[in-house]
């Protein structure tokens, strides 16, 4: 271990590790074989020409500007890009101009998805969750009950086959980290709701339903092992004495998660890659928050800025461009809204029921119910993906398009509205601690949680003074 702590040796290993992760990330993004990256495609693809690059450039800038205008108007920042995407799709001249090749549409959406996965993992307090598993699991499993309600509703009201109704229920019931994660992180940074650790519980609960839809137990085990191992490796590389430590950690974390998540998509195990990415970003900060004065704040800030100025705008403008008015009718829209509202009411009731067995008051339960309602990121990803898969089974294509429209309507109905409601009601429903008291409490809680990880012989009983300070 002394050799690894040597600055020169650590720098060399960090550089090689970063180079390898960047290589795998570029190979996964560009769709090139890992062992033959210079292999030329059999035929020229228009998806890689200069027109596509400029098209993506203009889309990103339009999305960023519209997001900025939304923030100026005190609207949810996702509202502008979503509206611009709908405008582009609705106006024939713009729709024919902004035709993004399917491959790059997928890549841009997945890169934005990687960003929110990184922020999600960085926001989870692994030490707290390890000692308080019951409520996050109970809260997360409400998604499965809502999915069952939505499945029955879609089967009866939309006339979908049971298979497509089930996929519709799973897709629409999944909580979107794009809205919930930034909101909970903002509450925690503002010391709102931290007395009962509500932001930590909600962030962990968002992960529970995703774990249940992994393909098989083997993928769960491998994803967990790789994620934890990679996170531990990031404890040591780069070392805390590295001159550009924070930049190196941000670059290494981003490239590693991109390689894992994008690579798993190529291997047809996207859920395993998502879990692995969350665990990497969850385990690595355990050491980062203790080995330097700035903790993991610079890394978190880097990915927050990247989310605000690239990932969120491009994700929602692409989602808006998926809304095909020709496939919609007043009947479909009305039924879809009804189904979605049924699911939302069921979720709020289930959250209240789950929280009733834990020490939360009605205001806490209401806020957590709101936090479980937004639909955005995963619906933006799952809907188009389902349509792409349905092209392989043509009889299911019409129903897949219907599910896509339900997903988009769920985003239009919940994302801007719930983003606004959570931001408005959070400070009013949840208790806010003064900064000095919040910091003191956080320090004491971390000490108590660390003691739980020790053996029984090493545990120390907290004094009455320490308990009262919490």
Tab-separated table of C-alpha atoms in Angstrom:
chain	number	residue	atom	x	y	z
A	1	UNK	CA	0.000	0.000	0.000
A	2	UNK	CA	2.924	2.367	0.622
A	3	UNK	CA	3.884	2.059	-3.040
A	4	UNK	CA	0.390	3.104	-4.139
A	5	UNK	CA	0.573	6.168	-1.893
A	6	UNK	CA	3.681	7.385	-3.687
A	7	UNK	CA	2.649	10.463	-5.700
A	8	UNK	CA	4.419	9.416	-8.896
A	9	UNK	CA	3.113	5.839	-8.818
A	10	UNK	CA	-0.407	6.995	-7.946
A	11	UNK	CA	-0.332	9.565	-10.764
A	12	UNK	CA	0.745	6.958	-13.323
A	13	UNK	CA	-1.937	4.469	-12.247
A	14	UNK	CA	-4.581	7.217	-12.208
A	15	UNK	CA	-3.591	8.314	-15.710
A	16	UNK	CA	-3.739	4.743	-17.044
A	17	UNK	CA	-7.070	4.108	-15.312
A	18	UNK	CA	-8.515	7.324	-16.776
A	19	UNK	CA	-7.173	6.479	-20.235
A	20	UNK	CA	-8.741	3.015	-20.141
A	21	UNK	CA	-12.132	4.289	-18.960
A	22	UNK	CA	-12.133	7.062	-21.578
A	23	UNK	CA	-11.272	4.508	-24.261
A	24	UNK	CA	-14.142	2.221	-23.291
A	25	UNK	CA	-16.489	5.214	-22.999
A	26	UNK	CA	-15.642	6.479	-26.500
A	27	UNK	CA	-15.930	2.966	-27.939
A	28	UNK	CA	-19.367	2.512	-26.348
A	29	UNK	CA	-20.635	5.935	-27.458
A	30	UNK	CA	-19.359	5.633	-31.034
A	31	UNK	CA	-20.447	2.008	-31.360
A	32	UNK	CA	-16.989	0.748	-32.319
A	33	UNK	CA	-15.631	-2.719	-31.424
A	34	UNK	CA	-13.487	-2.499	-28.291
A	35	UNK	CA	-10.694	-4.657	-29.716
A	36	UNK	CA	-10.828	-3.160	-33.212
A	37	UNK	CA	-11.755	0.515	-32.826
A	38	UNK	CA	-10.263	1.516	-36.195
A	39	UNK	CA	-12.486	-0.919	-38.055
A	40	UNK	CA	-14.331	0.889	-40.857
A	41	UNK	CA	-18.078	0.256	-41.209
A	42	UNK	CA	-19.201	-1.795	-44.186
A	43	UNK	CA	-21.147	1.105	-45.640
A	44	UNK	CA	-21.147	4.830	-45.214
A	45	UNK	CA	-23.626	5.975	-42.593
A	46	UNK	CA	-25.250	9.356	-42.730
A	47	UNK	CA	-25.467	9.215	-38.964
A	48	UNK	CA	-21.786	10.152	-38.692
A	49	UNK	CA	-21.524	13.002	-41.185
A	50	UNK	CA	-20.974	16.681	-40.469
A	51	UNK	CA	-24.672	17.496	-40.873
A	52	UNK	CA	-25.501	15.410	-37.827
A	53	UNK	CA	-22.831	17.182	-35.773
A	54	UNK	CA	-24.203	20.618	-36.658
A	55	UNK	CA	-27.768	19.429	-36.105
A	56	UNK	CA	-26.891	18.235	-32.609
A	57	UNK	CA	-25.026	21.514	-31.988
A	58	UNK	CA	-28.063	23.630	-32.923
A	59	UNK	CA	-30.444	21.446	-30.912
A	60	UNK	CA	-28.285	21.714	-27.796
A	61	UNK	CA	-28.076	25.495	-28.091
A	62	UNK	CA	-31.809	25.909	-28.738
A	63	UNK	CA	-32.521	23.703	-25.736
A	64	UNK	CA	-30.117	25.609	-23.464
A	65	UNK	CA	-31.519	29.023	-24.468
A	66	UNK	CA	-35.124	27.878	-23.992
A	67	UNK	CA	-34.194	26.433	-20.594
A	68	UNK	CA	-32.600	29.749	-19.616
A	69	UNK	CA	-35.708	31.672	-20.705
A	70	UNK	CA	-37.864	29.343	-18.586
A	71	UNK	CA	-35.748	30.039	-15.515
A	72	UNK	CA	-36.031	33.798	-16.113
A	73	UNK	CA	-39.813	33.448	-16.297
A	74	UNK	CA	-39.699	31.478	-13.005
A	75	UNK	CA	-40.953	28.346	-14.730
A	76	UNK	CA	-39.419	24.879	-14.348
A	77	UNK	CA	-36.247	24.830	-16.472
A	78	UNK	CA	-37.406	21.713	-18.321
A	79	UNK	CA	-40.536	23.491	-19.566
A	80	UNK	CA	-38.737	25.534	-22.260
A	81	UNK	CA	-36.888	22.640	-23.950
A	82	UNK	CA	-39.986	20.441	-23.772
A	83	UNK	CA	-42.108	23.143	-25.394
A	84	UNK	CA	-39.476	23.816	-28.086
A	85	UNK	CA	-39.359	20.113	-28.916
A	86	UNK	CA	-43.132	20.059	-29.371
A	87	UNK	CA	-42.949	23.195	-31.559
A	88	UNK	CA	-40.256	21.638	-33.755
A	89	UNK	CA	-42.306	18.460	-34.163
A	90	UNK	CA	-45.536	20.376	-34.859
A	91	UNK	CA	-44.236	22.801	-37.540
A	92	UNK	CA	-43.569	20.797	-40.752
A	93	UNK	CA	-40.698	23.021	-41.946
A	94	UNK	CA	-38.819	22.645	-38.663
A	95	UNK	CA	-39.689	18.967	-38.367
A	96	UNK	CA	-38.174	18.222	-41.776
A	97	UNK	CA	-35.077	20.260	-40.911
A	98	UNK	CA	-34.328	18.791	-37.483
A	99	UNK	CA	-34.256	15.103	-38.378
A	100	UNK	CA	-31.744	13.590	-35.984
A	101	UNK	CA	-30.576	10.083	-36.957
A	102	UNK	CA	-31.962	7.438	-34.570
A	103	UNK	CA	-28.515	6.361	-33.372
A	104	UNK	CA	-27.490	9.848	-32.261
A	105	UNK	CA	-30.915	10.501	-30.793
A	106	UNK	CA	-30.326	7.424	-28.624
A	107	UNK	CA	-26.752	8.431	-27.732
A	108	UNK	CA	-27.685	11.964	-26.669
A	109	UNK	CA	-30.520	10.648	-24.512
A	110	UNK	CA	-28.254	8.060	-22.905
A	111	UNK	CA	-25.495	10.602	-22.203
A	112	UNK	CA	-28.046	12.788	-20.439
A	113	UNK	CA	-29.208	9.702	-18.576
A	114	UNK	CA	-25.626	8.991	-17.443
A	115	UNK	CA	-25.441	12.493	-15.991
A	116	UNK	CA	-28.547	12.072	-13.853
A	117	UNK	CA	-27.382	8.623	-12.720
A	118	UNK	CA	-24.106	10.183	-11.519
A	119	UNK	CA	-25.957	12.932	-9.646
A	120	UNK	CA	-28.334	10.349	-8.230
A	121	UNK	CA	-25.510	8.186	-6.890
A	122	UNK	CA	-23.627	11.161	-5.461
A	123	UNK	CA	-26.796	12.244	-3.676
A	124	UNK	CA	-27.381	8.925	-1.893
A	125	UNK	CA	-25.997	8.668	1.644
A	126	UNK	CA	-24.802	5.064	1.597
A	127	UNK	CA	-23.886	4.940	5.284
A	128	UNK	CA	-27.339	6.137	6.318
A	129	UNK	CA	-29.135	3.733	3.962
A	130	UNK	CA	-27.042	0.774	5.158
A	131	UNK	CA	-28.379	1.327	8.672
A	132	UNK	CA	-31.931	2.366	7.686
A	133	UNK	CA	-33.100	0.047	4.911
A	134	UNK	CA	-36.714	-0.612	5.802
A	135	UNK	CA	-38.432	2.634	4.875
A	136	UNK	CA	-36.639	3.307	1.536
A	137	UNK	CA	-37.524	-0.221	0.423
A	138	UNK	CA	-41.151	0.158	1.528
A	139	UNK	CA	-41.382	3.543	-0.196
A	140	UNK	CA	-39.743	2.267	-3.371
A	141	UNK	CA	-41.972	-0.789	-3.635
A	142	UNK	CA	-45.043	1.429	-3.922
A	143	UNK	CA	-44.011	1.738	-7.586
A	144	UNK	CA	-44.822	-1.941	-8.143
A	145	UNK	CA	-48.300	-1.534	-6.691
A	146	UNK	CA	-48.878	1.546	-8.860
A	147	UNK	CA	-47.626	-0.387	-11.901
A	148	UNK	CA	-50.234	-3.073	-11.210
A	149	UNK	CA	-52.988	-0.433	-10.981
A	150	UNK	CA	-51.823	1.184	-14.231
A	151	UNK	CA	-51.632	-2.192	-15.965
A	152	UNK	CA	-55.259	-2.977	-15.171
A	153	UNK	CA	-56.348	0.552	-16.150
A	154	UNK	CA	-54.479	0.455	-19.490
A	155	UNK	CA	-55.827	-3.019	-20.242
A	156	UNK	CA	-59.436	-2.020	-19.558
A	157	UNK	CA	-59.515	1.576	-20.821
A	158	UNK	CA	-57.044	1.578	-23.726
A	159	UNK	CA	-57.773	-1.965	-24.863
A	160	UNK	CA	-54.079	-2.907	-24.923
A	161	UNK	CA	-52.968	-6.509	-24.808
A	162	UNK	CA	-51.968	-7.621	-21.327
A	163	UNK	CA	-48.293	-7.694	-22.351
A	164	UNK	CA	-48.271	-4.105	-23.608
A	165	UNK	CA	-50.482	-2.974	-20.714
A	166	UNK	CA	-47.910	-4.422	-18.302
A	167	UNK	CA	-45.081	-2.610	-20.077
A	168	UNK	CA	-47.156	0.573	-20.012
A	169	UNK	CA	-47.708	0.198	-16.269
A	170	UNK	CA	-44.025	-0.402	-15.542
A	171	UNK	CA	-42.911	2.485	-17.751
A	172	UNK	CA	-45.336	5.073	-16.405
A	173	UNK	CA	-45.070	4.033	-12.731
A	174	UNK	CA	-41.307	4.514	-12.572
A	175	UNK	CA	-40.288	7.654	-10.672
A	176	UNK	CA	-38.101	9.995	-12.685
A	177	UNK	CA	-34.771	10.901	-11.069
A	178	UNK	CA	-34.594	13.970	-13.341
A	179	UNK	CA	-37.072	15.833	-11.130
A	180	UNK	CA	-36.863	14.087	-7.777
A	181	UNK	CA	-33.064	13.861	-7.466
A	182	UNK	CA	-32.242	17.570	-8.027
A	183	UNK	CA	-35.137	18.594	-5.771
A	184	UNK	CA	-34.023	16.364	-2.896
A	185	UNK	CA	-30.393	17.448	-3.292
A	186	UNK	CA	-31.506	21.092	-3.165
A	187	UNK	CA	-33.527	20.422	-0.004
A	188	UNK	CA	-30.586	18.734	1.657
A	189	UNK	CA	-28.230	21.561	0.727
A	190	UNK	CA	-30.779	23.983	2.196
A	191	UNK	CA	-31.071	21.894	5.404
A	192	UNK	CA	-34.747	21.237	4.632
A	193	UNK	CA	-36.170	17.955	5.899
A	194	UNK	CA	-32.822	16.624	7.102
A	195	UNK	CA	-33.991	16.211	10.701
A	196	UNK	CA	-35.916	13.096	9.622
A	197	UNK	CA	-33.565	12.406	6.678
A	198	UNK	CA	-36.414	12.721	4.181
A	199	UNK	CA	-34.173	13.647	1.182
A	200	UNK	CA	-31.954	10.604	1.879
A	201	UNK	CA	-34.958	8.288	2.165
A	202	UNK	CA	-36.536	9.546	-1.061
A	203	UNK	CA	-33.266	9.310	-3.026
A	204	UNK	CA	-32.794	5.709	-1.894
A	205	UNK	CA	-36.443	4.862	-2.573
A	206	UNK	CA	-36.061	5.910	-6.208
A	207	UNK	CA	-33.609	3.035	-6.669
A	208	UNK	CA	-35.747	0.215	-5.220
A	209	UNK	CA	-38.203	-0.342	-8.117
A	210	UNK	CA	-35.373	-0.240	-10.671
A	211	UNK	CA	-33.605	-3.090	-8.913
A	212	UNK	CA	-36.717	-5.246	-9.160
A	213	UNK	CA	-36.793	-5.069	-12.963
A	214	UNK	CA	-33.268	-6.349	-13.490
A	215	UNK	CA	-33.196	-9.219	-15.942
A	216	UNK	CA	-31.960	-11.880	-13.558
A	217	UNK	CA	-30.184	-12.488	-10.271
A	218	UNK	CA	-26.786	-12.898	-11.958
A	219	UNK	CA	-26.919	-9.409	-13.444
A	220	UNK	CA	-27.848	-8.033	-10.008
A	221	UNK	CA	-24.898	-9.756	-8.336
A	222	UNK	CA	-22.390	-8.755	-11.033
A	223	UNK	CA	-23.615	-5.157	-11.161
A	224	UNK	CA	-23.388	-4.862	-7.382
A	225	UNK	CA	-19.912	-6.414	-7.214
A	226	UNK	CA	-18.478	-4.313	-10.052
A	227	UNK	CA	-20.082	-1.119	-8.755
A	228	UNK	CA	-18.793	-1.533	-5.202
A	229	UNK	CA	-15.314	-2.609	-6.367
A	230	UNK	CA	-14.983	0.295	-8.791
A	231	UNK	CA	-16.171	2.707	-6.112
A	232	UNK	CA	-13.554	1.422	-3.675
A	233	UNK	CA	-10.818	1.765	-6.326
A	234	UNK	CA	-11.774	5.425	-6.697
A	235	UNK	CA	-10.969	5.884	-2.998
A	236	UNK	CA	-7.285	5.520	-3.802
A	237	UNK	CA	-6.944	6.813	-7.366
A	238	UNK	CA	-6.307	9.673	-7.486
A	239	UNK	CA	-4.936	10.189	-3.983
A	240	UNK	CA	-5.976	13.183	-1.917
A	241	UNK	CA	-2.503	14.705	-2.406
A	242	UNK	CA	-2.942	14.800	-6.191
A	243	UNK	CA	-2.541	18.357	-7.539
A	244	UNK	CA	-5.674	18.184	-9.733
A	245	UNK	CA	-7.559	15.794	-7.483
A	246	UNK	CA	-11.081	17.190	-7.903
A	247	UNK	CA	-10.798	17.505	-11.691
A	248	UNK	CA	-9.350	13.994	-11.957
A	249	UNK	CA	-12.096	12.548	-9.785
A	250	UNK	CA	-14.799	14.226	-11.869
A	251	UNK	CA	-13.256	13.050	-15.147
A	252	UNK	CA	-12.667	9.521	-13.902
A	253	UNK	CA	-16.135	9.189	-12.402
A	254	UNK	CA	-17.823	10.510	-15.551
A	255	UNK	CA	-15.842	8.361	-17.972
A	256	UNK	CA	-16.202	5.230	-15.834
A	257	UNK	CA	-19.978	5.608	-15.495
A	258	UNK	CA	-20.320	6.372	-19.204
A	259	UNK	CA	-18.343	3.252	-20.088
A	260	UNK	CA	-20.354	1.066	-17.703
A	261	UNK	CA	-23.826	2.364	-18.597
A	262	UNK	CA	-23.299	2.703	-22.356
A	263	UNK	CA	-21.431	-0.610	-22.487
A	264	UNK	CA	-24.226	-2.414	-20.665
A	265	UNK	CA	-26.675	-1.095	-23.259
A	266	UNK	CA	-24.569	-2.687	-25.994
A	267	UNK	CA	-24.571	-5.940	-24.021
A	268	UNK	CA	-28.392	-5.797	-23.637
A	269	UNK	CA	-28.236	-5.364	-19.841
A	270	UNK	CA	-29.154	-1.674	-19.423
A	271	UNK	CA	-30.681	-2.035	-15.952
A	272	UNK	CA	-27.549	-3.723	-14.615
A	273	UNK	CA	-25.418	-0.892	-15.980
A	274	UNK	CA	-27.661	1.678	-14.315
A	275	UNK	CA	-27.396	-0.079	-10.940
A	276	UNK	CA	-23.625	-0.401	-11.324
A	277	UNK	CA	-23.301	3.307	-12.133
A	278	UNK	CA	-25.387	4.330	-9.117
A	279	UNK	CA	-23.285	2.146	-6.806
A	280	UNK	CA	-20.005	3.547	-8.148
A	281	UNK	CA	-21.198	7.098	-7.465
A	282	UNK	CA	-22.581	6.048	-4.099
A	283	UNK	CA	-19.499	4.213	-2.774
A	284	UNK	CA	-16.733	6.527	-4.030
A	285	UNK	CA	-17.870	9.635	-2.071
A	286	UNK	CA	-17.756	7.698	1.218
A	287	UNK	CA	-14.003	8.353	1.285
A	288	UNK	CA	-14.046	11.566	-0.734
A	289	UNK	CA	-16.152	13.329	1.907
A	290	UNK	CA	-13.526	12.576	4.564
A	291	UNK	CA	-10.094	12.913	2.928
A	292	UNK	CA	-10.126	16.635	2.043
A	293	UNK	CA	-11.620	19.923	3.224
A	294	UNK	CA	-13.819	20.421	0.154
A	295	UNK	CA	-15.189	16.871	0.460
A	296	UNK	CA	-17.058	15.856	-2.739
A	297	UNK	CA	-18.611	19.283	-3.316
A	298	UNK	CA	-16.504	20.187	-6.428
A	299	UNK	CA	-17.405	16.862	-8.071
A	300	UNK	CA	-21.103	17.320	-7.288
A	301	UNK	CA	-20.956	20.895	-8.608
A	302	UNK	CA	-19.347	19.741	-11.863
A	303	UNK	CA	-22.148	17.314	-12.657
A	304	UNK	CA	-24.818	19.763	-11.508
A	305	UNK	CA	-23.549	22.358	-13.998
A	306	UNK	CA	-23.341	19.706	-16.721
A	307	UNK	CA	-26.937	18.720	-15.976
A	308	UNK	CA	-28.208	22.309	-16.028
A	309	UNK	CA	-26.434	23.342	-19.240
A	310	UNK	CA	-26.483	20.180	-21.342
A	311	UNK	CA	-28.247	17.076	-20.114
A	312	UNK	CA	-31.579	18.487	-18.958
A	313	UNK	CA	-32.118	20.753	-22.014
A	314	UNK	CA	-31.170	18.138	-24.623
A	315	UNK	CA	-33.129	15.356	-22.914
A	316	UNK	CA	-36.392	17.264	-22.817
A	317	UNK	CA	-36.158	18.851	-26.255
A	318	UNK	CA	-35.665	15.353	-27.687
A	319	UNK	CA	-38.644	14.135	-25.684
A	320	UNK	CA	-40.824	16.956	-27.006
A	321	UNK	CA	-39.830	16.019	-30.551
A	322	UNK	CA	-41.294	12.544	-29.940
A	323	UNK	CA	-44.818	13.879	-29.464
A	324	UNK	CA	-46.602	13.013	-32.695
A	325	UNK	CA	-49.871	14.925	-32.927
A	326	UNK	CA	-51.080	12.703	-35.775
A	327	UNK	CA	-51.200	9.726	-33.425
A	328	UNK	CA	-53.181	11.617	-30.802
A	329	UNK	CA	-56.901	12.097	-30.577
A	330	UNK	CA	-59.114	13.688	-27.967
A	331	UNK	CA	-60.210	10.222	-26.897
A	332	UNK	CA	-56.644	8.896	-26.481
A	333	UNK	CA	-55.541	12.016	-24.597
A	334	UNK	CA	-58.565	11.904	-22.302
A	335	UNK	CA	-58.168	8.208	-21.512
A	336	UNK	CA	-54.408	8.594	-21.008
A	337	UNK	CA	-54.892	11.487	-18.589
A	338	UNK	CA	-57.471	9.436	-16.699
A	339	UNK	CA	-55.133	6.439	-16.441
A	340	UNK	CA	-52.246	8.615	-15.281
A	341	UNK	CA	-54.380	10.339	-12.632
A	342	UNK	CA	-55.555	6.948	-11.352
A	343	UNK	CA	-51.927	5.897	-10.982
A	344	UNK	CA	-50.914	9.141	-9.255
A	345	UNK	CA	-53.742	8.905	-6.728
A	346	UNK	CA	-52.851	5.282	-6.049
A	347	UNK	CA	-49.182	6.216	-5.510
A	348	UNK	CA	-49.985	9.007	-3.028
A	349	UNK	CA	-52.304	6.684	-1.084
A	350	UNK	CA	-49.660	3.942	-1.042
A	351	UNK	CA	-46.947	6.345	0.133
A	352	UNK	CA	-49.216	7.519	2.968
A	353	UNK	CA	-49.849	3.885	3.901
A	354	UNK	CA	-46.150	2.945	3.824
A	355	UNK	CA	-45.115	6.027	5.816
A	356	UNK	CA	-47.797	5.449	8.455
A	357	UNK	CA	-45.655	2.670	9.958
A	358	UNK	CA	-42.746	5.085	10.478
A	359	UNK	CA	-42.375	8.292	12.548
A	360	UNK	CA	-43.463	10.803	9.896
A	361	UNK	CA	-46.232	13.367	10.225
A	362	UNK	CA	-48.859	14.189	7.580
A	363	UNK	CA	-46.772	16.999	6.074
A	364	UNK	CA	-43.790	14.670	5.635
A	365	UNK	CA	-45.982	12.024	4.011
A	366	UNK	CA	-47.552	14.545	1.642
A	367	UNK	CA	-44.173	15.835	0.462
A	368	UNK	CA	-42.867	12.295	-0.036
A	369	UNK	CA	-46.025	11.512	-1.979
A	370	UNK	CA	-45.343	14.494	-4.252
A	371	UNK	CA	-41.720	13.373	-4.681
A	372	UNK	CA	-42.884	9.986	-5.973
A	373	UNK	CA	-45.085	11.485	-8.719
A	374	UNK	CA	-42.812	13.139	-11.354
A	375	UNK	CA	-42.366	11.307	-14.663
A	376	UNK	CA	-39.627	12.464	-17.013
A	377	UNK	CA	-36.226	10.835	-17.585
A	378	UNK	CA	-37.127	7.163	-17.679
A	379	UNK	CA	-40.348	7.775	-19.585
A	380	UNK	CA	-38.315	9.775	-22.121
A	381	UNK	CA	-36.045	6.752	-22.459
A	382	UNK	CA	-38.395	3.781	-22.068
A	383	UNK	CA	-41.123	5.018	-24.429
A	384	UNK	CA	-38.925	5.452	-27.533
A	385	UNK	CA	-36.981	2.296	-26.652
A	386	UNK	CA	-40.205	0.275	-26.576
A	387	UNK	CA	-41.176	1.576	-30.030
A	388	UNK	CA	-37.724	0.661	-31.367
A	389	UNK	CA	-38.084	-2.875	-30.011
A	390	UNK	CA	-41.622	-3.163	-31.414
A	391	UNK	CA	-40.291	-2.714	-34.959
A	392	UNK	CA	-38.956	-6.262	-34.591
A	393	UNK	CA	-42.507	-7.466	-33.847
A	394	UNK	CA	-44.750	-5.421	-36.221
A	395	UNK	CA	-48.103	-6.514	-34.708
A	396	UNK	CA	-47.134	-4.758	-31.463
A	397	UNK	CA	-46.063	-1.498	-33.146
A	398	UNK	CA	-49.448	0.338	-32.931
A	399	UNK	CA	-49.774	-0.525	-29.241
A	400	UNK	CA	-46.145	0.500	-28.625
A	401	UNK	CA	-46.877	3.896	-30.190
A	402	UNK	CA	-49.880	4.239	-27.884
A	403	UNK	CA	-47.672	3.473	-24.869
A	404	UNK	CA	-45.169	6.067	-26.116
A	405	UNK	CA	-47.892	8.710	-26.268
A	406	UNK	CA	-49.030	7.785	-22.740
A	407	UNK	CA	-45.425	8.179	-21.541
A	408	UNK	CA	-45.121	11.596	-23.181
A	409	UNK	CA	-48.487	12.747	-21.809
A	410	UNK	CA	-47.387	11.598	-18.337
A	411	UNK	CA	-44.279	13.774	-18.681
A	412	UNK	CA	-46.275	16.778	-19.906
A	413	UNK	CA	-48.774	16.300	-17.085
A	414	UNK	CA	-46.394	15.675	-14.185
A	415	UNK	CA	-42.867	16.954	-14.890
A	416	UNK	CA	-43.394	20.745	-14.996
A	417	UNK	CA	-46.293	20.678	-12.527
A	418	UNK	CA	-44.632	18.479	-9.906
A	419	UNK	CA	-41.299	20.267	-10.271
A	420	UNK	CA	-43.109	23.498	-9.400
A	421	UNK	CA	-45.202	21.938	-6.605
A	422	UNK	CA	-42.237	20.232	-4.919
A	423	UNK	CA	-40.158	23.419	-5.027
A	424	UNK	CA	-43.091	25.450	-3.681
A	425	UNK	CA	-44.338	23.123	-0.944
A	426	UNK	CA	-41.065	21.562	0.217
A	427	UNK	CA	-39.886	24.471	2.383
A	428	UNK	CA	-43.419	24.865	3.761
A	429	UNK	CA	-44.098	21.213	4.557
A	430	UNK	CA	-40.686	20.137	5.832
A	431	UNK	CA	-38.857	21.440	8.875
A	432	UNK	CA	-35.763	23.547	8.212
A	433	UNK	CA	-32.785	23.453	10.556
A	434	UNK	CA	-30.431	26.409	11.073
A	435	UNK	CA	-27.095	25.943	9.312
A	436	UNK	CA	-25.037	25.547	12.486
A	437	UNK	CA	-27.505	23.067	13.991
A	438	UNK	CA	-27.723	21.088	10.749
A	439	UNK	CA	-23.927	20.808	10.542
A	440	UNK	CA	-23.665	19.761	14.185
A	441	UNK	CA	-26.399	17.185	13.714
A	442	UNK	CA	-24.803	15.814	10.543
A	443	UNK	CA	-21.462	15.360	12.294
A	444	UNK	CA	-23.020	13.584	15.278
A	445	UNK	CA	-25.220	11.356	13.097
A	446	UNK	CA	-22.222	10.317	10.991
A	447	UNK	CA	-20.336	9.409	14.155
A	448	UNK	CA	-23.245	7.333	15.445
A	449	UNK	CA	-23.691	5.592	12.092
A	450	UNK	CA	-19.973	4.812	11.930
A	451	UNK	CA	-20.189	3.196	15.357
A	452	UNK	CA	-22.928	0.872	14.080
A	453	UNK	CA	-20.447	-0.543	11.609
A	454	UNK	CA	-17.979	-1.468	14.365
A	455	UNK	CA	-17.952	-4.801	16.202
A	456	UNK	CA	-19.909	-5.105	19.444
A	457	UNK	CA	-16.724	-4.973	21.504
A	458	UNK	CA	-15.674	-1.715	19.883
A	459	UNK	CA	-19.025	0.052	20.170
A	460	UNK	CA	-19.326	2.923	22.605
A	461	UNK	CA	-22.603	3.913	24.167
A	462	UNK	CA	-23.476	7.522	23.198
A	463	UNK	CA	-23.754	9.893	26.154
A	464	UNK	CA	-26.981	11.669	27.048
A	465	UNK	CA	-25.403	14.945	25.973
A	466	UNK	CA	-24.620	13.583	22.504
A	467	UNK	CA	-28.099	12.169	22.055
A	468	UNK	CA	-29.744	15.407	23.120
A	469	UNK	CA	-27.636	17.362	20.607
A	470	UNK	CA	-29.036	15.202	17.804
